CSV table of C-alpha atoms in Angstrom, one decimal:
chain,number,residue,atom,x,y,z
A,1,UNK,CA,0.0,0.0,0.0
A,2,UNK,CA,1.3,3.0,-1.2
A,3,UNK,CA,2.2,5.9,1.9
A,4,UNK,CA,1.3,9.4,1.7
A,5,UNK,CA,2.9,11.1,-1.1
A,6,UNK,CA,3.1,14.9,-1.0
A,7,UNK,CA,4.2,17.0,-4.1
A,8,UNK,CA,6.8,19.1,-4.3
A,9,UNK,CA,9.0,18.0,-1.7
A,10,UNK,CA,11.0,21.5,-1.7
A,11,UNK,CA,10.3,24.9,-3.2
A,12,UNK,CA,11.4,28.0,-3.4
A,13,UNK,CA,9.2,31.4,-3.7
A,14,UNK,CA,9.1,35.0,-3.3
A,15,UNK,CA,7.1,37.2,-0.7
A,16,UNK,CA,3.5,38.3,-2.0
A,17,UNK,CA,3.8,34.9,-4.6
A,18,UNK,CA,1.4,32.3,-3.7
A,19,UNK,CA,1.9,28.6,-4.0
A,20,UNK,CA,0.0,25.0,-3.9
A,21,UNK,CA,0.9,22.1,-2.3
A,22,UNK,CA,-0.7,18.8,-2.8
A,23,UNK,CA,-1.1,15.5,-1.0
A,24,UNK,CA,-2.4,12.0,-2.3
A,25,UNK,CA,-3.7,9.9,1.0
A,26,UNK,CA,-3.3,6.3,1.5
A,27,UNK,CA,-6.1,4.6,-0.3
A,28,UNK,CA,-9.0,4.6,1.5
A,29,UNK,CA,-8.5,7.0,3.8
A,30,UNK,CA,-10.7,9.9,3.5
A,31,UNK,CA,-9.4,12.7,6.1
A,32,UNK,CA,-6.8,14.4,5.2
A,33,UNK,CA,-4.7,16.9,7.7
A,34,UNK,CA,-2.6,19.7,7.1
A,35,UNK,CA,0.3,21.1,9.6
A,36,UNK,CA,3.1,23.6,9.5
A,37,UNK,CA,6.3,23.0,11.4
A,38,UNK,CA,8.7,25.1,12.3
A,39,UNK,CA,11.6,25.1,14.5
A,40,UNK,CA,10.1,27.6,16.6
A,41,UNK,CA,6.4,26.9,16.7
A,42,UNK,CA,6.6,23.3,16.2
A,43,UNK,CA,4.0,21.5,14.5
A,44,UNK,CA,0.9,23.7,14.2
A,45,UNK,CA,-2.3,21.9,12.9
A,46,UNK,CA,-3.8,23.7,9.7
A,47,UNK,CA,-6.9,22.2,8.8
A,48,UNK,CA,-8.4,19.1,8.4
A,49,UNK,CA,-10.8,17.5,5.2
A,50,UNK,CA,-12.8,14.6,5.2
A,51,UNK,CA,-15.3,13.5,2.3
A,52,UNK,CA,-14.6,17.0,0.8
A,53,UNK,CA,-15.5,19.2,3.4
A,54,UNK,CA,-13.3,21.1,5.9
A,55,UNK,CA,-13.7,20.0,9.5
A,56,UNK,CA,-11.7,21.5,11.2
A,57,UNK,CA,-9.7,24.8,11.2
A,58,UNK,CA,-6.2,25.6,13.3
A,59,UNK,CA,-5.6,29.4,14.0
A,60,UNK,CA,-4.1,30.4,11.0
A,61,UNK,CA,-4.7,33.6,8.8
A,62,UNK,CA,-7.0,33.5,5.9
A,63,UNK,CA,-4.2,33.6,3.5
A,64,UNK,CA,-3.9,29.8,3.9
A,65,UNK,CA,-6.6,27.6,2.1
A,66,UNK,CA,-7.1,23.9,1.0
A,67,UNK,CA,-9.8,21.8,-0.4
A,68,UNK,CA,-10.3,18.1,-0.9
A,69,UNK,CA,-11.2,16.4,-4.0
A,70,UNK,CA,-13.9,13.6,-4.8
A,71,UNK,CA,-11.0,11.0,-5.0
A,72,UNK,CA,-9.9,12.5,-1.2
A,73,UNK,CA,-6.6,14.4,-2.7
A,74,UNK,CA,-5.9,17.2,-1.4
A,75,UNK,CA,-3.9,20.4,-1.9
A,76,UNK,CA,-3.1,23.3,0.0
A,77,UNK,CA,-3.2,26.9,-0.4
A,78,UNK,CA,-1.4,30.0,0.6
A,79,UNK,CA,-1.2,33.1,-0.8
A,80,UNK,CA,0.7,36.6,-0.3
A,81,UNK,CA,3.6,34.8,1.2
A,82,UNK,CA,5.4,36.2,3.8
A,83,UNK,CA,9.2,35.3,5.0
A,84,UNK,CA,7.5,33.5,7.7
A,85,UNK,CA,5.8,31.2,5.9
A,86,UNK,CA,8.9,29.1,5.3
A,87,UNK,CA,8.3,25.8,7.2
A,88,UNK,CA,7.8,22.5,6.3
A,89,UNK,CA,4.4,21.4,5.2
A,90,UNK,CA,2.7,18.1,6.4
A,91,UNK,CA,-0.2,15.8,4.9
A,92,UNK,CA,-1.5,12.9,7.2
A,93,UNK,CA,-4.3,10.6,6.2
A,94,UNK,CA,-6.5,8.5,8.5
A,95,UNK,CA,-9.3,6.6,8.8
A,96,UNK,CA,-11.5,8.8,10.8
A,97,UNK,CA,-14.1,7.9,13.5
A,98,UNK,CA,-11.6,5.0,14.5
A,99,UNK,CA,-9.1,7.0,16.1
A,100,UNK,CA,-6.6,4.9,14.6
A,101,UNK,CA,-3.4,5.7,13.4
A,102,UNK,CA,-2.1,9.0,11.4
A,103,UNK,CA,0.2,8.4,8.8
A,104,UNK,CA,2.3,11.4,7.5
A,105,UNK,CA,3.9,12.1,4.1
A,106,UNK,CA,7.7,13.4,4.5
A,107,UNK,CA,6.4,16.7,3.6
A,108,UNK,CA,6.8,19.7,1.2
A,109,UNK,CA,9.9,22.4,2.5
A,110,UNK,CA,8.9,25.5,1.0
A,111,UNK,CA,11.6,28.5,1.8
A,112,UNK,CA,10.2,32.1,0.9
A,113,UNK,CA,12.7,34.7,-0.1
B,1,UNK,CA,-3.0,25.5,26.8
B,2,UNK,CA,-0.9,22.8,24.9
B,3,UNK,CA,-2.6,19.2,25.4
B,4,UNK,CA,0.4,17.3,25.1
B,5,UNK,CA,4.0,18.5,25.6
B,6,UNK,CA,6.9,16.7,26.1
B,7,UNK,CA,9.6,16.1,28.7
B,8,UNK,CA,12.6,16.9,28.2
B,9,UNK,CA,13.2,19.5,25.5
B,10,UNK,CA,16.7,17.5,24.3
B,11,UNK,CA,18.2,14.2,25.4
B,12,UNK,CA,21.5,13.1,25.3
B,13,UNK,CA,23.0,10.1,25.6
B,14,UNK,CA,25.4,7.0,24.9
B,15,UNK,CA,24.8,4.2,22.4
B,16,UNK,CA,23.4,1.1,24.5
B,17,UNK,CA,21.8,3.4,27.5
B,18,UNK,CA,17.9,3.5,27.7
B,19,UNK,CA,16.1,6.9,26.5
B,20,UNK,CA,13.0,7.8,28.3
B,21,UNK,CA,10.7,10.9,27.2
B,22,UNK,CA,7.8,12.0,29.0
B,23,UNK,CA,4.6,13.4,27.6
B,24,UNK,CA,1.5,15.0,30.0
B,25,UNK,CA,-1.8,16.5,28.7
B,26,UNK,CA,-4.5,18.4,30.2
B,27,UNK,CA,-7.9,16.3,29.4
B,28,UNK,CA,-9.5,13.4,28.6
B,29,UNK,CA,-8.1,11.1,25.7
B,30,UNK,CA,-9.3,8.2,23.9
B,31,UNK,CA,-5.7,7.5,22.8
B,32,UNK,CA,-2.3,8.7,22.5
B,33,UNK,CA,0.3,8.2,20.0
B,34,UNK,CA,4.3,8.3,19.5
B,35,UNK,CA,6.2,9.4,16.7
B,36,UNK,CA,9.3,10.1,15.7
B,37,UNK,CA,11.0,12.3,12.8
B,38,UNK,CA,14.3,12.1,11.4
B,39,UNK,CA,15.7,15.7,10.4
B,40,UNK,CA,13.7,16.8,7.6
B,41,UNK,CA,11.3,13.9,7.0
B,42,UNK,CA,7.8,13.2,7.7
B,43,UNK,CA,6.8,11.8,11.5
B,44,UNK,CA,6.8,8.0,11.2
B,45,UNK,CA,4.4,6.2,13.7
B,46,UNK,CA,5.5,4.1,16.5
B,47,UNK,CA,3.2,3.7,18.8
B,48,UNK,CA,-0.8,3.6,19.8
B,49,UNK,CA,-2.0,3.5,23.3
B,50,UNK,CA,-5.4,3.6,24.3
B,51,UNK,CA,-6.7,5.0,26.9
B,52,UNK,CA,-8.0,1.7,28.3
B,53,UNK,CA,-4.1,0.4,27.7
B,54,UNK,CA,-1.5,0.8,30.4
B,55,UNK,CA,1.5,-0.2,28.8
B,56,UNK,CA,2.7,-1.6,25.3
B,57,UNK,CA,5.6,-2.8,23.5
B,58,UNK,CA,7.2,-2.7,20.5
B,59,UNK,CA,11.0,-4.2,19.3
B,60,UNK,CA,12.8,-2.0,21.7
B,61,UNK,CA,10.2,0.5,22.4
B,62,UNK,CA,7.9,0.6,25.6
B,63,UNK,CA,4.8,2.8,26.0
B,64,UNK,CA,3.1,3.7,29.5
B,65,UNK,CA,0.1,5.3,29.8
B,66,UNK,CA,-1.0,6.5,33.5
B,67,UNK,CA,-4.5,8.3,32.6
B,68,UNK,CA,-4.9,9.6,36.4
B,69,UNK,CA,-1.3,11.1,35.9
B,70,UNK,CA,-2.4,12.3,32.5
B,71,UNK,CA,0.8,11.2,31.3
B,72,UNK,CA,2.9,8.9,29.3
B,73,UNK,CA,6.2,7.9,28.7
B,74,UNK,CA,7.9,6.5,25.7
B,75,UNK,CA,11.6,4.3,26.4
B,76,UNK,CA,13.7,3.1,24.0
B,77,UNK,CA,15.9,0.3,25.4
B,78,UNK,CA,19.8,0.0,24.2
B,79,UNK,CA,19.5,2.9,22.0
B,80,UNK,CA,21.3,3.1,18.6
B,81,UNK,CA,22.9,5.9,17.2
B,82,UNK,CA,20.4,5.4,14.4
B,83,UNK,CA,18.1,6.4,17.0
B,84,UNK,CA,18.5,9.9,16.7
B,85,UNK,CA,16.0,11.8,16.0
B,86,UNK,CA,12.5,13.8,17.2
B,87,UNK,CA,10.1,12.1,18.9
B,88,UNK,CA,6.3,13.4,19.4
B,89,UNK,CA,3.6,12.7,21.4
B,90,UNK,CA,-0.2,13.4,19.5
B,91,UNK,CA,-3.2,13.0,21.7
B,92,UNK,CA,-6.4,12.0,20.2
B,93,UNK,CA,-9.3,13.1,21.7
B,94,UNK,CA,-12.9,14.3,20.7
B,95,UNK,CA,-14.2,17.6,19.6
B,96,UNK,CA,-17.0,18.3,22.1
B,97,UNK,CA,-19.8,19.4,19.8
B,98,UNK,CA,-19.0,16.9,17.4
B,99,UNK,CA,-17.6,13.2,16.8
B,100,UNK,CA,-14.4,14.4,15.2
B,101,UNK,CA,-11.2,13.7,16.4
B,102,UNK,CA,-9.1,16.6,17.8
B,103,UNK,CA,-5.4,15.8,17.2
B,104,UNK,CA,-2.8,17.7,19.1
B,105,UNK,CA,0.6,17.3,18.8
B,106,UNK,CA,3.4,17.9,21.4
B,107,UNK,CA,6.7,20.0,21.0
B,108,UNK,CA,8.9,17.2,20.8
B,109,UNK,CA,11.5,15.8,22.9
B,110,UNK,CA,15.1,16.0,20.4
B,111,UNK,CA,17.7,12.7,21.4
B,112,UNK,CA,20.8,12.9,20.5
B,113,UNK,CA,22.3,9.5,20.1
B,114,UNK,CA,26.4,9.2,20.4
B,115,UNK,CA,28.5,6.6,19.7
């Protein structure tokens, strides 16, 4: 079974660009989970998607946005970057309502200049 | 408040010599889970308690789970240099005014490894 594969694994962009992030779950999970990690905040939950709707929302600004498609991908949104958006960018998957376990991609590094 | 955070900050210690890391959260939990993340990478799993669980093993890994305590501790035995690395604590709990879980990760504890 194929993990969580998140696309690109690094990037590079300039303040005030925006930039997309996407992330396939395992097969047959449906809830999909966002987080940003940074050495000084550590890992801060984003939002979460199940069946195509967001659930749940983490305190982040507006800027950031994601959605979930009918085959449960997902991508991620943010746009007006700022220098301290640079973090790396997790995906999990699960099978929700089970509490079982989360399974994580090895996430995208984005770096704005 | 931070549901789970982890205890210590940074570990250091010698190839062969037992790594413990504590975690402690505020509320109720239906389950709590360890990971650990190599510099860079994605978290990799290791371990699921569940609240009803006290203690469980895995290869040289043992979870404890004291629910009164709100705590839990994760030790590696005869650690490996190829143990190094961040390890988390997530608890997995429910959203009040709905039957989704609420996921919250803890700072991490960072072991250092040497040979």
């Amino acid at each position: 079974k194929a993990g969580v594969t998140q696309t690109p694994r690094y990037l590079i962009k300039t303040r005030g660009q925006q930039v997309t992030l996407s992330c396939s779950p395992i097969s047959g999970h449906r809830s999909v989970s966002w987080y940003q990690q940074t050495p000084g905040q550590g890992l801060q939950f984003l939002f979460e998607y199940f069946s195509e709707t967001q659930r749940n929302k983490g305190n982040f600004p507006g800027r950031f946005s994601g959605r979930q498609f009918s085959n449960s991908r997902s991508e991620m949104n943010v746009s007006t970057l700022e220098l301290g958006d640079s973090a790396l960018y997790l995906c999990a998957s699960s099978v929700p309502g089970q509490r079982n376990t989360i399974y994580f991609g090895e996430g995208s590094w984005l770096t704005v200049v | 408040s931070q549901q789970g955070e982890e205890d210590p900050q940074a570990l250091s210690i010698q190839e062969g010599e037992n790594a413990t890391m504590n975690c402690s959260y505020k509320t109720s939990i239906n389950n709590l889970q360890w990971y650990r993340q190599n510099s860079g990478r994605g978290l990799v799993h290791l371990i699921l308690i569940r609240s009803n669980e006290r203690e469980k093993h895995s290869g040289r890994l043992r979870v404890t789970l004291d629910t009164s305590k709100k705590s839990s501790s994760l030790l590696i035995t005869a650690s490996r240099a190829a143990d190094t690395a961040s390890y988390f604590c997530a608890t997995v709990s429910l959203y009040q005014k709905t039957s989704y879980d609420k996921v919250i990760f803890g700072p991490g504890t960072s072991l250092s490894v040497i040979p």
